[in-house]
Amino acid sequence: MTDPSMRHFSSAAINELEKQTRTNLINCLSGYKGANLVGTTDGKRDNLAIISSVFHVGAHPPLQGMLLRPHTVPRQTLENIRETGVYTINAVSAGWTDKAHQTSARYDEHTSEFDATGLTPLKEDGFAAPFVAQSPLRMAMAAEEITTLQCNKTVLVIGRVLDIYVMEGATGEDGQLDLEKMNLACISGLDTYHRAEPIARYAYAKPDKPVTLAGKNA
Amino acid sequence: MTDPSMRHFSSAAINELEKQTRTNLINCLSGYKGANLVGTTDGKRDNLAIISSVFHVGAHPPLQGMLLRPHTVPRQTLENIRETGVYTINAVSAGWTDKAHQTSARYDEHTSEFDATGLTPLKEDGFAAPFVAQSPLRMAMAAEEITTLQCNKTVLVIGRVLDIYVMEGATGEDGQLDLEKMNLACISGLDTYHRAEPIARYAYAKPDKPVTLAGKNA
């Protein structure tokens, strides 16, 4: 049945879209995406790249994944991770999305994105990769599994969370982080940044009960 | 150097957290996540599961990935995808996050989450898997690559986007979708839902120019 309130793009229609139009459309399909900066080093120069594909892989052990395209800007990021085995993930705040976005420019290999954007590199306890001092949520990561996807040769990097640094006052007693308090940004498509506000936190869902707000059905 | 405005969780401290606290904390680390319902069928019963790990894999060809845990609720989702080869992805709106969350309850195998939650299944042009009629952004997907990750045995499903159905008026001329117009929700952690509003859309970043808003540096 055809729904007249919806616009339909068939496979053929998607194929016929102008390349950048298609890129924009497909990049929007997964909805809001986390905005994160990945920090790496080759020992001489620190590198920083905005990545919108960081995703949760597991909590026991604590693992995060991300996708990198070898032929685009994060190439140095991938080379540095392969070489050093470590990287950082730094959440982007809504107050400096302009600086975060600017890290996606194709700087030459002699330029650090930290210098170019004015974001501040921070080293912690001898960990090789640089953190972003402005970020309210930072993780030290060790690469655990690096796989090239057959379907399009992008590279999946899964890393283990070694250390977490989170803004004081943003961690609930039950471990939940208050992303709004940290003023975190999110991304749609390639280039659009958003801030978010809470709708609701729900209790663990059970088959024999209607949905309830967290804390109301204990 | 230690930053006194930040709380530090070392690897040892993460390990020592109570299990649910650690689960909450680690699930929050990647920031805001897209809220999507995945629709599948075994031919007799339609299944619907909320998934917060859908991520963009590529635009040429159009590919989306997602992670499924075989031992939790989306098990039927994975079995149905393996059996039929197809599924749908349906973006969740801020107006019915309660219904979307309720799909995460462990219903028995005779109960469809559509019946249990009041969301409406919609079939399109003989495509086997059910769409969610309430969703303003729906995709028909064909499984392309199913891989078990070594690190924790979760399953990565990558699918090709076959058809896109998007709310009329939400697609820009350049292909960009207006997620705010569609009132899409996003998720933090396991159970907290948010709505978002735009901060800025930036132009393609160039090394020799400061960041500019989209449309201002053409």
Coordinates of C-alpha atoms in Angstrom, one line a residue, chain A:
Chain A
M1 CA 0.0 0.0 0.0
T2 CA 1.3 3.4 -0.8
D3 CA 1.4 6.1 1.9
P4 CA 0.8 9.5 0.3
S5 CA 2.4 11.3 3.2
M6 CA 5.7 9.7 2.4
R7 CA 8.2 10.3 -0.4
H8 CA 9.5 7.1 -1.9
F9 CA 13.1 6.6 -3.2
S10 CA 13.3 3.2 -4.9
S11 CA 16.7 1.5 -5.4
A12 CA 16.7 2.9 -9.0
A13 CA 15.8 6.4 -7.8
I14 CA 18.7 6.2 -5.2
N15 CA 21.1 5.1 -7.9
E16 CA 20.1 8.0 -10.1
L17 CA 20.7 10.7 -7.5
E18 CA 23.5 13.1 -8.1
K19 CA 26.5 11.8 -6.1
Q20 CA 26.6 14.5 -3.4
T21 CA 22.8 14.4 -3.0
R22 CA 23.0 10.7 -2.5
T23 CA 25.9 11.0 -0.1
N24 CA 23.9 13.5 2.0
L25 CA 20.7 11.5 2.0
I26 CA 22.3 8.1 2.9
N27 CA 24.4 9.8 5.6
C28 CA 21.2 11.0 7.3
L29 CA 19.4 7.6 7.4
S30 CA 20.7 6.3 10.7
G31 CA 19.4 9.4 12.6
Y32 CA 21.3 11.4 15.2
K33 CA 25.0 10.3 15.6
G34 CA 27.4 10.9 18.4
A35 CA 30.0 13.6 17.7
N36 CA 33.4 12.5 18.8
L37 CA 37.0 13.5 18.1
V38 CA 39.6 10.8 17.8
G39 CA 43.1 11.7 18.9
T40 CA 46.2 9.9 17.7
T41 CA 49.9 10.5 17.3
D42 CA 52.8 9.2 15.2
G43 CA 55.2 10.2 17.9
K44 CA 56.0 13.6 16.3
R45 CA 52.7 15.1 15.4
D46 CA 49.3 14.8 17.1
N47 CA 46.3 14.1 14.9
L48 CA 42.6 14.9 15.5
A49 CA 39.7 13.8 13.4
I50 CA 35.9 14.1 13.8
I51 CA 34.2 10.7 13.6
S52 CA 30.4 10.3 13.7
S53 CA 30.5 6.5 13.7
V54 CA 31.6 5.6 17.2
F55 CA 29.2 3.0 18.6
H56 CA 28.9 0.8 21.7
V57 CA 30.1 -2.7 21.2
G58 CA 29.9 -4.1 24.8
A59 CA 30.3 -3.3 28.5
H60 CA 32.0 -6.6 29.7
P61 CA 34.7 -6.0 28.5
P62 CA 34.2 -2.3 27.8
L63 CA 34.4 -1.9 24.0
Q64 CA 33.7 0.8 21.5
G65 CA 33.7 0.5 17.7
M66 CA 34.2 3.0 14.9
L67 CA 34.4 3.0 11.1
L68 CA 37.2 4.7 9.2
R69 CA 37.4 5.2 5.4
P70 CA 41.0 4.6 4.4
H71 CA 40.8 7.0 1.5
T72 CA 39.5 10.1 3.3
V73 CA 40.9 12.3 6.0
P74 CA 41.0 9.8 8.9
R75 CA 43.7 7.9 7.0
Q76 CA 46.4 9.3 9.3
T77 CA 44.2 8.4 12.2
L78 CA 44.1 4.8 11.0
E79 CA 47.9 4.7 10.3
N80 CA 48.6 6.1 13.8
I81 CA 46.3 3.5 15.5
R82 CA 48.0 0.7 13.6
E83 CA 51.4 2.0 14.5
T84 CA 50.9 2.9 18.2
G85 CA 47.9 0.6 19.1
V86 CA 46.3 3.5 21.0
Y87 CA 43.9 6.4 20.5
T88 CA 41.5 8.7 22.4
I89 CA 37.8 9.4 22.0
N90 CA 36.7 12.8 23.1
A91 CA 33.0 13.9 23.1
V92 CA 32.3 17.2 21.3
S93 CA 30.4 19.9 23.2
A94 CA 27.7 22.1 21.6
G95 CA 29.9 25.1 22.4
W96 CA 32.7 24.4 19.9
T97 CA 31.2 22.3 17.1
D98 CA 32.8 24.8 14.7
K99 CA 36.3 23.8 15.8
A100 CA 35.4 20.1 15.8
H101 CA 34.1 20.3 12.2
Q102 CA 37.2 22.1 11.1
T103 CA 39.3 19.0 11.9
S104 CA 37.7 17.4 8.8
A105 CA 39.7 19.7 6.5
R106 CA 42.4 18.0 4.5
Y107 CA 45.5 19.4 6.3
D108 CA 48.9 18.5 5.0
E109 CA 50.9 15.9 6.9
H110 CA 53.0 18.6 8.6
T111 CA 50.0 20.3 10.3
S112 CA 48.4 19.1 13.5
E113 CA 44.6 19.7 13.7
F114 CA 45.2 20.8 17.2
D115 CA 47.3 23.8 16.1
A116 CA 44.9 24.5 13.1
T117 CA 41.7 24.6 15.2
G118 CA 42.8 25.9 18.5
L119 CA 41.7 22.8 20.4
T120 CA 44.2 21.9 23.2
P121 CA 46.1 18.6 23.3
L122 CA 46.4 17.1 26.8
K123 CA 48.6 14.1 27.7
E124 CA 47.7 11.9 30.7
D125 CA 50.0 9.7 32.7
G126 CA 52.3 8.8 29.8
F127 CA 49.5 7.7 27.5
A128 CA 50.8 8.3 24.0
A129 CA 47.7 9.6 22.3
P130 CA 46.5 13.2 22.9
F131 CA 43.2 14.0 24.6
V132 CA 41.2 17.1 23.9
A133 CA 41.3 19.4 27.0
Q134 CA 38.0 21.1 26.1
S135 CA 36.1 17.8 26.0
P136 CA 33.9 16.9 29.0
L137 CA 34.1 13.1 28.3
R138 CA 37.4 11.5 27.2
M139 CA 38.4 7.9 26.9
A140 CA 41.8 6.3 26.5
M141 CA 41.5 3.4 24.1
A142 CA 43.6 0.4 23.0
A143 CA 42.9 -1.1 19.6
E144 CA 41.6 -4.7 20.0
E145 CA 40.4 -5.8 16.6
I146 CA 40.9 -4.1 13.2
T147 CA 38.9 -5.5 10.3
T148 CA 38.3 -4.5 6.7
L149 CA 34.6 -4.9 5.8
Q150 CA 34.1 -6.9 2.6
C151 CA 31.2 -4.8 1.5
N152 CA 33.0 -1.6 0.8
K153 CA 36.5 -1.8 2.2
T154 CA 35.9 0.5 5.1
V155 CA 37.8 -0.3 8.2
L156 CA 36.2 -1.3 11.5
V157 CA 38.3 -0.5 14.6
I158 CA 37.2 -1.9 17.9
G159 CA 39.0 -0.7 20.9
R160 CA 39.0 -1.5 24.6
V161 CA 38.2 1.4 27.0
L162 CA 41.2 1.8 29.3
D163 CA 40.4 5.0 31.2
I164 CA 37.4 7.3 31.3
Y165 CA 37.6 11.0 32.3
V166 CA 34.2 12.6 32.7
M167 CA 33.2 16.1 33.9
E168 CA 32.6 16.2 37.7
G169 CA 28.9 16.0 38.5
A170 CA 27.8 14.3 35.3
T171 CA 27.9 10.7 36.5
G172 CA 24.8 9.3 38.2
E173 CA 25.0 6.9 41.1
D174 CA 23.9 4.2 38.8
G175 CA 26.6 5.0 36.2
Q176 CA 24.3 6.9 33.8
L177 CA 26.0 9.9 32.3
D178 CA 24.1 13.2 32.0
L179 CA 24.9 14.1 28.4
E180 CA 22.8 17.3 28.6
K181 CA 24.8 18.5 31.6
M182 CA 27.9 18.0 29.5
N183 CA 26.2 19.9 26.7
L184 CA 27.2 17.2 24.2
A185 CA 26.5 17.7 20.5
C186 CA 25.2 15.2 18.0
I187 CA 25.4 15.1 14.2
S188 CA 23.1 14.5 11.3
G189 CA 24.4 13.8 7.9
L190 CA 27.9 15.0 7.2
D191 CA 27.9 18.5 8.5
T192 CA 24.9 19.4 10.7
Y193 CA 25.3 19.7 14.5
H194 CA 22.6 19.5 17.1
R195 CA 22.1 19.7 20.9
A196 CA 19.6 17.5 22.7
E197 CA 17.3 17.6 25.6
P198 CA 15.8 14.7 27.6
I199 CA 12.3 13.3 26.8
A200 CA 12.2 10.5 29.4
R201 CA 14.1 7.8 31.1
Y202 CA 12.2 4.5 31.1
A203 CA 12.4 1.5 33.5
Y204 CA 13.5 -1.9 32.2
A205 CA 10.7 -3.0 30.0
K206 CA 8.7 -6.1 31.0
P207 CA 6.2 -8.0 28.9
D208 CA 3.4 -8.0 31.4
K209 CA 3.6 -4.3 32.4
P210 CA 3.0 -1.0 30.5
V211 CA 6.1 1.1 30.1
T212 CA 6.9 3.2 33.2
L213 CA 9.4 6.0 33.9
A214 CA 12.6 4.9 35.6
G215 CA 12.4 4.8 39.4
K216 CA 8.6 4.5 39.3
N217 CA 8.2 0.7 39.3
A218 CA 10.8 -0.5 41.7

